[in-house]
Short mmCIF file of C-alpha atoms in Angstrom, two decimals:
data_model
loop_
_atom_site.label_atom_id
_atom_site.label_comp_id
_atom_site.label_asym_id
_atom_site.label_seq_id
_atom_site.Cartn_x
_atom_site.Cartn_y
_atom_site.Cartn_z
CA UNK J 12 70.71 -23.14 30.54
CA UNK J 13 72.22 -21.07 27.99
CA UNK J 14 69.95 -17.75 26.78
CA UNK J 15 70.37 -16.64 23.20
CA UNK J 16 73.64 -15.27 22.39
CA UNK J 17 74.81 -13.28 19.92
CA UNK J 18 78.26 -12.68 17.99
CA UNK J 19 80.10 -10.27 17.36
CA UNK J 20 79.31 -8.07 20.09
CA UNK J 21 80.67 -4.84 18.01
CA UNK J 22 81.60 -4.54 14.67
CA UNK J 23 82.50 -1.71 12.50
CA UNK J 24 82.33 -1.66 8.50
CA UNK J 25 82.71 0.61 5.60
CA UNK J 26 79.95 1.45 3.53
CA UNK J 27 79.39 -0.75 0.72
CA UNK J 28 80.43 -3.86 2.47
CA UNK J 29 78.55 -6.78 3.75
CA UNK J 30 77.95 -8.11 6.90
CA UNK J 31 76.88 -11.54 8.63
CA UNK J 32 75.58 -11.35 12.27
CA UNK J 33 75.12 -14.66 14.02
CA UNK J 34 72.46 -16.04 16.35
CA UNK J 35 72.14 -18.79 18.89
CA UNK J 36 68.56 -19.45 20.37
CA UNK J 37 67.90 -20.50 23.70
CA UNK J 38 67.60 -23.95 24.95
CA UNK J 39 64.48 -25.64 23.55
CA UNK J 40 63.21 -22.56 21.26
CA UNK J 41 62.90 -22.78 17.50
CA UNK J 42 62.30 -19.69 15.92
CA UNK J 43 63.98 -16.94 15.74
CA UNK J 44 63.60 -13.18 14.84
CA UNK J 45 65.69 -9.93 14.00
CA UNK J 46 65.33 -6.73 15.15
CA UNK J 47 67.23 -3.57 14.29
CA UNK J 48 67.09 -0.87 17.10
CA UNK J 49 68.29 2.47 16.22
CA UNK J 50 69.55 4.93 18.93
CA UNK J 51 66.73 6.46 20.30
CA UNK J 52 64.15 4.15 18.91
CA UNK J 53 62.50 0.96 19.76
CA UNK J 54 63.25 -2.68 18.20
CA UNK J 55 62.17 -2.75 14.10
CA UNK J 56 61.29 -5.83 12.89
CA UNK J 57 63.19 -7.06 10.40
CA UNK J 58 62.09 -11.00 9.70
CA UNK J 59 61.27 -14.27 11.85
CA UNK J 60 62.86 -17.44 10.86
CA UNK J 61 60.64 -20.82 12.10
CA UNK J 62 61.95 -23.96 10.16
CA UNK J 63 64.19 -22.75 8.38
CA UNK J 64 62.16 -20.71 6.22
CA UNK J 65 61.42 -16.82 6.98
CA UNK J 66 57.62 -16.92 7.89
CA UNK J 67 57.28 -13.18 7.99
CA UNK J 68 59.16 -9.76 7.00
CA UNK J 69 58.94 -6.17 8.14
CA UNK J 70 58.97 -3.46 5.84
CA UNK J 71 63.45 -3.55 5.56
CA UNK J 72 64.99 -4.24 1.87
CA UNK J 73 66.06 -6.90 0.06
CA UNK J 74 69.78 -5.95 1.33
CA UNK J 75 68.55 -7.87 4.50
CA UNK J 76 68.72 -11.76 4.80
CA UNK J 77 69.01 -14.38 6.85
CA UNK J 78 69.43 -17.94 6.96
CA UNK J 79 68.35 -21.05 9.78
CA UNK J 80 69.90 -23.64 10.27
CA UNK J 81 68.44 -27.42 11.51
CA UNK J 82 69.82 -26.47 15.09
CA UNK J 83 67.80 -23.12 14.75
CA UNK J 84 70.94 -21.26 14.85
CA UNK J 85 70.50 -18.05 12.22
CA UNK J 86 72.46 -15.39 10.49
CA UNK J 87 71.95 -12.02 9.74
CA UNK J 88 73.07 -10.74 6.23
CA UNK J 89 72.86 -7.02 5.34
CA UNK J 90 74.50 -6.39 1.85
CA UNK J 91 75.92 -2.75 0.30
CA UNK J 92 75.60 -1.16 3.73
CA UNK J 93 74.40 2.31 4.34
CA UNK J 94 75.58 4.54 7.11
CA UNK J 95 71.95 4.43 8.25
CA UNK J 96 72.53 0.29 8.94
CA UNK J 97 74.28 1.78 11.80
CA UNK J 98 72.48 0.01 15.05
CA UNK J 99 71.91 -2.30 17.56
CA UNK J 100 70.60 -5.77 15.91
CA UNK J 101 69.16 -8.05 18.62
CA UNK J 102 68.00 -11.48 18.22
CA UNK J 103 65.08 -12.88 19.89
CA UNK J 104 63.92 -16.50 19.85
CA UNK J 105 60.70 -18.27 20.99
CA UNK J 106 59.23 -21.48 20.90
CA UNK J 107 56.52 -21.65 18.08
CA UNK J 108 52.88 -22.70 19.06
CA UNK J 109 53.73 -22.66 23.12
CA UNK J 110 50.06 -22.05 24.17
CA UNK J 111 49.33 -19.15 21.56
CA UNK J 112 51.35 -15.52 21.05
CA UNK J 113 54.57 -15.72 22.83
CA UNK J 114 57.40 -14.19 24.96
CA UNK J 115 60.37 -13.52 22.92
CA UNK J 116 63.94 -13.87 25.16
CA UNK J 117 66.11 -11.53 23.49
CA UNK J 118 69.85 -11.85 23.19
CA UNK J 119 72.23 -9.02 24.16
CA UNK J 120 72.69 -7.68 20.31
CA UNK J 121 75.42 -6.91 18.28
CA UNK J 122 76.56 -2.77 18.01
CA UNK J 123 77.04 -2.73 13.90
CA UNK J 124 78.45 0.78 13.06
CA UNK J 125 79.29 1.58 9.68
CA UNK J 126 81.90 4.21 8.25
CA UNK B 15 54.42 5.17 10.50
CA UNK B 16 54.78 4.19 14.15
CA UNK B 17 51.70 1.72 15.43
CA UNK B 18 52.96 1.67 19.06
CA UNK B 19 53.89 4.93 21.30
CA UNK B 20 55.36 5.56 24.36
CA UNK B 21 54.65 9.77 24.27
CA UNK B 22 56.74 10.12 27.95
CA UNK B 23 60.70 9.86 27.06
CA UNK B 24 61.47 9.66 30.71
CA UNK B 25 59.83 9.38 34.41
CA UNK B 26 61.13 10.00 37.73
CA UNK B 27 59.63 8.15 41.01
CA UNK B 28 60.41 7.81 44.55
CA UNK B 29 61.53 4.96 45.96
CA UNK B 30 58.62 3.09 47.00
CA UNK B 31 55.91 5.34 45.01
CA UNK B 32 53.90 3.99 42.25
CA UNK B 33 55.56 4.54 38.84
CA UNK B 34 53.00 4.67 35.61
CA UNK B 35 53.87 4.20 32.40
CA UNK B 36 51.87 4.14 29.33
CA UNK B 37 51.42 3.45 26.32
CA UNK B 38 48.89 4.10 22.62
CA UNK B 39 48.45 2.25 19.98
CA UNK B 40 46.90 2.83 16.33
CA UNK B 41 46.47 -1.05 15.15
CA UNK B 42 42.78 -2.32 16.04
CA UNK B 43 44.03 -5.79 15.23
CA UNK B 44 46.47 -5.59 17.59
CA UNK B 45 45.60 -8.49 20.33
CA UNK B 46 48.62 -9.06 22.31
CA UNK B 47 50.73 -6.90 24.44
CA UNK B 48 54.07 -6.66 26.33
CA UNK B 49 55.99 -5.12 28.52
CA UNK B 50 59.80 -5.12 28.56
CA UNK B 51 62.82 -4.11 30.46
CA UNK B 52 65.80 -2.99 29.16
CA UNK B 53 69.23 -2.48 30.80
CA UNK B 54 72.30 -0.84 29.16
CA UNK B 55 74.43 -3.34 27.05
CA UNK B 56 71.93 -5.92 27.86
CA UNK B 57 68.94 -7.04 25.40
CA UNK B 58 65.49 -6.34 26.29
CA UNK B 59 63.81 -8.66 29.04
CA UNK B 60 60.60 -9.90 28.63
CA UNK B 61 58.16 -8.76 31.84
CA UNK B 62 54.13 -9.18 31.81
CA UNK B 63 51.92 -9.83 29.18
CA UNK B 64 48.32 -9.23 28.00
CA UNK B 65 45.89 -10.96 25.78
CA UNK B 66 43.36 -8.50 24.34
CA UNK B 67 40.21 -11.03 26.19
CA UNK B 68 41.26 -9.32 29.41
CA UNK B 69 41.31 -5.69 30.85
CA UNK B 70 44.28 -6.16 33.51
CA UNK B 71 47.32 -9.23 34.04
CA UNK B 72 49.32 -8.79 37.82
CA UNK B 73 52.00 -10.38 38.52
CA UNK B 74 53.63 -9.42 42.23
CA UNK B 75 54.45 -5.51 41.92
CA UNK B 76 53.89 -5.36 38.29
CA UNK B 77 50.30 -4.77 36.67
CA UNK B 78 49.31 -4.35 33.17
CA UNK B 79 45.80 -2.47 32.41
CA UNK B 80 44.34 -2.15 28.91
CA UNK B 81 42.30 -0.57 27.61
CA UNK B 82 40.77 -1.49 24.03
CA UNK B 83 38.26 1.49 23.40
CA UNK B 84 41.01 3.97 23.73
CA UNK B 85 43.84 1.96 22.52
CA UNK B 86 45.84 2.34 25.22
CA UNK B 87 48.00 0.23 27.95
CA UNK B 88 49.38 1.17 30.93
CA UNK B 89 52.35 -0.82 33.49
CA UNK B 90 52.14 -0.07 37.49
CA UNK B 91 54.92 -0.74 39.11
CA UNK B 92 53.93 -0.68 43.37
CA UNK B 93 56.13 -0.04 44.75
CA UNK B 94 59.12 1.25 42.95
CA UNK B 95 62.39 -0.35 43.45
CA UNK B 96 66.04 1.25 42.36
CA UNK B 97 66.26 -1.63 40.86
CA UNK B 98 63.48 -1.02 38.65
CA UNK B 99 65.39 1.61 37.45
CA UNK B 100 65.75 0.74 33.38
CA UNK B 101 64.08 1.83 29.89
CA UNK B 102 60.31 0.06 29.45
CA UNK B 103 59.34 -0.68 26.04
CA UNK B 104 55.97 -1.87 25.09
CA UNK B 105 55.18 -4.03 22.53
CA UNK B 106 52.06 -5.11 20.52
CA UNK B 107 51.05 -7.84 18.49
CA UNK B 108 48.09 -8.65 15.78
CA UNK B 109 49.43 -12.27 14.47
CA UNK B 110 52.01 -13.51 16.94
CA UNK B 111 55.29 -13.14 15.09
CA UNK B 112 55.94 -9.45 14.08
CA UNK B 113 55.96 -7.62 17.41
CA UNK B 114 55.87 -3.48 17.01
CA UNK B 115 57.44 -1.88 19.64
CA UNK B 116 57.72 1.41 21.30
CA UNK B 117 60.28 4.30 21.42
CA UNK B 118 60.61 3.58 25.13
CA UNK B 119 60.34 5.47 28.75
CA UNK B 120 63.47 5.60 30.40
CA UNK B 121 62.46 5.18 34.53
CA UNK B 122 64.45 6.56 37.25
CA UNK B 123 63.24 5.22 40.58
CA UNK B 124 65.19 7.65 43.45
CA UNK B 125 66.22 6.12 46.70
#
Protein backbone atom coordinates (compact mmCIF):
# COMPACT_ATOMS: atom_id res chain seq x y z
CA UNK A 1 0.00 0.00 0.00
CA UNK A 2 1.44 3.02 -1.37
CA UNK A 3 1.66 6.27 1.28
CA UNK A 4 1.37 9.71 -0.25
CA UNK A 5 4.15 10.68 -2.40
CA UNK A 6 5.32 13.64 -3.51
CA UNK A 7 7.30 15.03 -6.70
CA UNK A 8 9.87 16.67 -7.22
CA UNK A 9 11.78 15.92 -4.27
CA UNK A 10 14.04 19.28 -4.75
CA UNK A 11 13.64 21.97 -6.92
CA UNK A 12 15.30 25.23 -7.30
CA UNK A 13 13.77 28.46 -9.09
CA UNK A 14 14.45 32.05 -9.71
CA UNK A 15 12.42 34.59 -8.30
CA UNK A 16 9.59 35.60 -10.30
CA UNK A 17 8.88 32.23 -11.68
CA UNK A 18 6.19 29.77 -11.06
CA UNK A 19 6.06 26.57 -9.72
CA UNK A 20 3.73 23.33 -9.72
CA UNK A 21 4.32 20.74 -6.90
CA UNK A 22 2.49 17.47 -7.27
CA UNK A 23 0.67 15.20 -4.84
CA UNK A 24 -0.43 11.61 -4.66
CA UNK A 25 -2.70 10.57 -1.63
CA UNK A 26 -2.61 7.40 -0.02
CA UNK A 27 -4.62 4.42 -0.83
CA UNK A 28 -8.30 4.99 -0.02
CA UNK A 29 -7.96 8.81 1.25
CA UNK A 30 -9.67 11.71 -0.45
CA UNK A 31 -8.62 14.88 0.68
CA UNK A 32 -5.77 16.40 0.66
CA UNK A 33 -3.89 19.38 2.28
CA UNK A 34 -0.69 21.66 1.87
CA UNK A 35 1.59 22.68 4.22
CA UNK A 36 4.61 24.95 3.90
CA UNK A 37 7.30 24.33 6.65
CA UNK A 38 9.97 26.82 6.92
CA UNK A 39 13.39 25.94 8.48
CA UNK A 40 13.03 26.17 11.94
CA UNK A 41 9.29 26.29 12.07
CA UNK A 42 6.42 23.98 12.18
CA UNK A 43 3.97 22.95 9.15
CA UNK A 44 1.72 26.33 7.91
CA UNK A 45 -1.32 25.60 6.51
CA UNK A 46 -1.77 26.58 3.32
CA UNK A 47 -5.33 24.97 1.92
CA UNK A 48 -7.24 21.46 2.02
CA UNK A 49 -8.62 20.14 -1.13
CA UNK A 50 -11.85 17.49 -0.50
CA UNK A 51 -13.74 16.99 -3.89
CA UNK A 52 -12.11 18.79 -5.83
CA UNK A 53 -12.91 22.00 -4.43
CA UNK A 54 -10.57 23.81 -1.67
CA UNK A 55 -12.83 23.58 1.51
CA UNK A 56 -10.57 25.75 3.58
CA UNK A 57 -7.44 28.28 3.34
CA UNK A 58 -4.83 29.52 5.76
CA UNK A 59 -3.87 32.94 5.90
CA UNK A 60 -1.06 32.46 2.43
CA UNK A 61 -1.83 34.75 -0.82
CA UNK A 62 -3.51 34.47 -3.76
CA UNK A 63 0.04 33.47 -5.41
CA UNK A 64 -0.89 30.00 -3.87
CA UNK A 65 -3.21 27.44 -5.70
CA UNK A 66 -3.99 24.23 -6.15
CA UNK A 67 -6.00 21.98 -8.08
CA UNK A 68 -7.73 18.07 -7.39
CA UNK A 69 -8.22 15.92 -9.52
CA UNK A 70 -11.21 12.92 -9.64
CA UNK A 71 -8.37 10.44 -8.46
CA UNK A 72 -7.64 12.98 -5.55
CA UNK A 73 -4.31 13.54 -6.93
CA UNK A 74 -3.45 17.58 -6.36
CA UNK A 75 -1.04 20.24 -7.39
CA UNK A 76 0.56 22.89 -5.78
CA UNK A 77 0.86 26.28 -7.70
CA UNK A 78 2.83 29.20 -6.22
CA UNK A 79 3.07 32.10 -8.82
CA UNK A 80 5.83 35.27 -8.90
CA UNK A 81 7.90 33.53 -6.24
CA UNK A 82 9.60 35.27 -3.43
CA UNK A 83 12.84 34.21 -1.89
CA UNK A 84 10.78 33.78 1.28
CA UNK A 85 8.71 30.70 -0.76
CA UNK A 86 11.88 29.05 0.05
CA UNK A 87 10.70 25.69 2.11
CA UNK A 88 9.73 22.41 2.66
CA UNK A 89 5.99 21.88 1.18
CA UNK A 90 4.52 18.59 2.48
CA UNK A 91 1.36 17.05 1.51
CA UNK A 92 -0.88 15.34 3.80
CA UNK A 93 -4.03 13.40 2.92
CA UNK A 94 -6.91 11.93 5.00
CA UNK A 95 -10.03 10.33 4.51
CA UNK A 96 -12.96 12.86 5.04
CA UNK A 97 -15.70 12.00 7.70
CA UNK A 98 -13.64 8.67 9.07
CA UNK A 99 -15.29 8.74 12.56
CA UNK A 100 -14.82 12.63 13.21
CA UNK A 101 -11.30 14.88 13.19
CA UNK A 102 -8.64 12.87 11.60
CA UNK A 103 -4.99 11.67 11.28
CA UNK A 104 -3.32 13.24 8.43
CA UNK A 105 -0.37 10.73 6.73
CA UNK A 106 2.00 13.12 5.44
CA UNK A 107 4.16 12.62 2.40
CA UNK A 108 7.94 13.17 2.46
CA UNK A 109 7.72 16.94 0.88
CA UNK A 110 9.30 18.61 -1.75
CA UNK A 111 12.67 21.10 -0.75
CA UNK A 112 11.52 24.32 -3.09
CA UNK A 113 14.44 26.84 -2.87
CA UNK A 114 14.30 29.88 -4.76
CA UNK A 115 17.24 32.18 -6.12
CA UNK B 1 0.45 34.99 15.60
CA UNK B 2 1.38 31.46 16.64
CA UNK B 3 -1.82 29.45 18.35
CA UNK B 4 0.30 26.35 19.17
CA UNK B 5 3.87 26.36 21.14
CA UNK B 6 6.37 24.08 21.84
CA UNK B 7 8.62 26.74 24.31
CA UNK B 8 11.57 23.72 24.74
CA UNK B 9 13.69 23.68 21.28
CA UNK B 10 15.40 20.56 22.39
CA UNK B 11 15.48 17.70 25.27
CA UNK B 12 17.95 15.23 26.22
CA UNK B 13 16.94 11.76 28.04
CA UNK B 14 18.51 8.63 29.04
CA UNK B 15 17.90 5.67 27.56
CA UNK B 16 15.13 4.17 29.31
CA UNK B 17 14.08 7.47 31.39
CA UNK B 18 10.86 9.16 30.88
CA UNK B 19 11.08 11.95 28.26
CA UNK B 20 8.30 14.97 28.64
CA UNK B 21 7.40 17.11 26.20
CA UNK B 22 4.92 19.81 26.15
CA UNK B 23 3.08 21.86 24.68
CA UNK B 24 0.49 25.55 25.06
CA UNK B 25 -1.98 26.63 23.21
CA UNK B 26 -3.95 30.10 22.84
CA UNK B 27 -7.20 28.81 20.74
CA UNK B 28 -10.15 27.89 23.29
CA UNK B 29 -11.89 26.31 20.33
CA UNK B 30 -9.29 24.20 19.79
CA UNK B 31 -10.77 20.43 20.39
CA UNK B 32 -8.42 18.08 18.87
CA UNK B 33 -4.83 17.35 19.38
CA UNK B 34 -1.77 15.50 17.96
CA UNK B 35 1.30 14.39 18.35
CA UNK B 36 3.84 13.80 15.57
CA UNK B 37 7.20 12.44 14.76
CA UNK B 38 9.43 13.70 12.47
CA UNK B 39 12.64 12.19 11.00
CA UNK B 40 15.15 14.01 8.72
CA UNK B 41 14.17 13.89 4.94
CA UNK B 42 11.12 12.10 5.95
CA UNK B 43 7.50 13.83 6.42
CA UNK B 44 5.99 14.04 9.71
CA UNK B 45 4.36 10.74 11.19
CA UNK B 46 1.27 10.80 12.76
CA UNK B 47 1.57 9.29 16.65
CA UNK B 48 -1.39 9.66 19.40
CA UNK B 49 -4.24 11.68 19.42
CA UNK B 50 -6.66 13.51 21.78
CA UNK B 51 -10.21 14.60 21.66
CA UNK B 52 -10.81 17.57 23.98
CA UNK B 53 -13.88 15.08 25.99
CA UNK B 54 -10.89 13.38 27.60
CA UNK B 55 -7.96 14.36 29.98
CA UNK B 56 -5.33 11.53 28.88
CA UNK B 57 -5.13 8.86 25.45
CA UNK B 58 -2.15 5.82 26.04
CA UNK B 59 -1.16 3.93 23.66
CA UNK B 60 1.90 1.31 24.72
CA UNK B 61 4.89 3.74 25.82
CA UNK B 62 3.30 6.80 24.54
CA UNK B 63 0.71 8.95 26.66
CA UNK B 64 -0.94 12.13 25.88
CA UNK B 65 -2.31 14.36 28.98
CA UNK B 66 -4.34 17.54 28.49
CA UNK B 67 -5.13 19.81 30.11
CA UNK B 68 -8.05 22.33 29.05
CA UNK B 69 -7.99 24.95 31.99
CA UNK B 70 -4.42 25.75 31.31
CA UNK B 71 -4.30 25.12 27.69
CA UNK B 72 -1.74 22.90 27.72
CA UNK B 73 -0.71 19.17 26.47
CA UNK B 74 1.91 17.15 27.35
CA UNK B 75 3.50 13.51 25.47
CA UNK B 76 5.31 10.81 27.94
CA UNK B 77 7.30 8.72 26.37
CA UNK B 78 8.23 5.51 29.20
CA UNK B 79 10.61 4.47 28.56
CA UNK B 80 12.78 6.22 26.10
CA UNK B 81 14.09 4.40 23.18
CA UNK B 82 17.16 5.67 20.74
CA UNK B 83 14.87 5.13 18.48
CA UNK B 84 12.63 7.66 19.73
CA UNK B 85 15.18 9.88 18.98
CA UNK B 86 13.37 12.55 16.33
CA UNK B 87 11.71 16.20 16.37
CA UNK B 88 7.90 16.07 18.09
CA UNK B 89 5.53 18.48 16.78
CA UNK B 90 2.17 19.04 18.23
CA UNK B 91 -0.70 19.91 16.54
CA UNK B 92 -4.21 21.33 17.34
CA UNK B 93 -7.40 21.47 15.80
CA UNK B 94 -10.87 23.58 16.26
CA UNK B 95 -12.83 22.30 12.93
CA UNK B 96 -11.03 19.22 11.66
CA UNK B 97 -9.29 20.43 8.52
CA UNK B 98 -6.81 23.31 9.30
CA UNK B 99 -4.39 21.75 11.77
CA UNK B 100 -1.88 24.51 13.61
CA UNK B 101 1.16 23.14 14.49
CA UNK B 102 4.10 23.72 16.66
CA UNK B 103 7.74 24.95 16.20
CA UNK B 104 8.83 21.53 17.43
CA UNK B 105 11.20 19.80 20.28
CA UNK B 106 13.96 18.12 18.86
CA UNK B 107 14.51 14.73 21.40
CA UNK B 108 17.73 13.10 21.92
CA UNK B 109 17.25 9.84 23.80
CA UNK B 110 21.18 8.71 24.91
CA UNK B 111 22.04 5.07 25.02
Amino acid sequence: DAGVTQSPTHLIKTRGQQVTLRCSPKSGHDTVSWYQQALGQGPQFIFQYYEEEERQRGNFPDRFSGHQFPNYSSELNVNALLLGDSALYLCASSLDGAGGPYEQYFGPGTRLTVT
Amino acid sequence: DQQVKQNSPSLSVQEGRISILNCDYTNSMFDYFLWYKKYPAEGPTFLISISSIKDKNEDGRFTVFLNKSAKHLSLHIVPSQPGDSAVYFCAASATGNQFYFGTGTSLTVIP
